[in-house]
Amino acid sequence: MRGIVLIGYRGCGKTTLARSLAARLDWPWLDVDRVLEERAGRSIATIFAEEGETAFRDREAAVLTDLLSGPGPLVLATGGGVVEREANRRQLRDSGALVAYLDAPADFLRARLEADPGGRPALTGAGLLAEVAVVLARRDPWYRASAGMVVDARLTVEEKTACLARLVENPAKSRR
Ligand code: S3P
């Protein structure tokens, strides 16, 4: 798929940046979580509660495969756990899109999630905020291995948009 895929932990700003990038590039944008909810006819919190995380991950993998197999151009925001499955990580690497990891320290993410929990289900018994450091430590190497570039999530939306849009507008610079 021609396009940009945004990956990173919950609260790093993928959806806001996807919307901003799409406006700047005049491309459509989609959020894997929203497509999944539309297809399921239920919220993610309900899917976690009624079907469990494994069933959610199956749905997430199916949506990812569908969206990455389109031609694009597209800006795609993903759920923070998309890198949990090896097959998803491989698809991201092989997608042909510019995959950008929005990297942020646990403190920053915790503060953002505290301000806007957004009905996100906890992933461990520790809870949404307390689990950030341990889940991020597990996922961080996967985000890095799946991405073609790393962007500091603490930059402003305008800065991140400009940085990624420039790479798309001047693709020679986006090569790894
Ligand atoms: C998840 C992140 C969520 C959503 C689901 C699971 C995760 O997406 O896919 O609640 O495992 O980190 P956001 O990163 O958009 O919150």
XYZ file of C-alpha atoms in Angstrom, residues 44 137 149 169 176:
5
model
C -13.613 -2.346 21.559
C 9.003 -2.214 27.492
C 11.361 5.620 10.993
C 6.650 14.636 -0.794
C 16.092 3.536 5.456
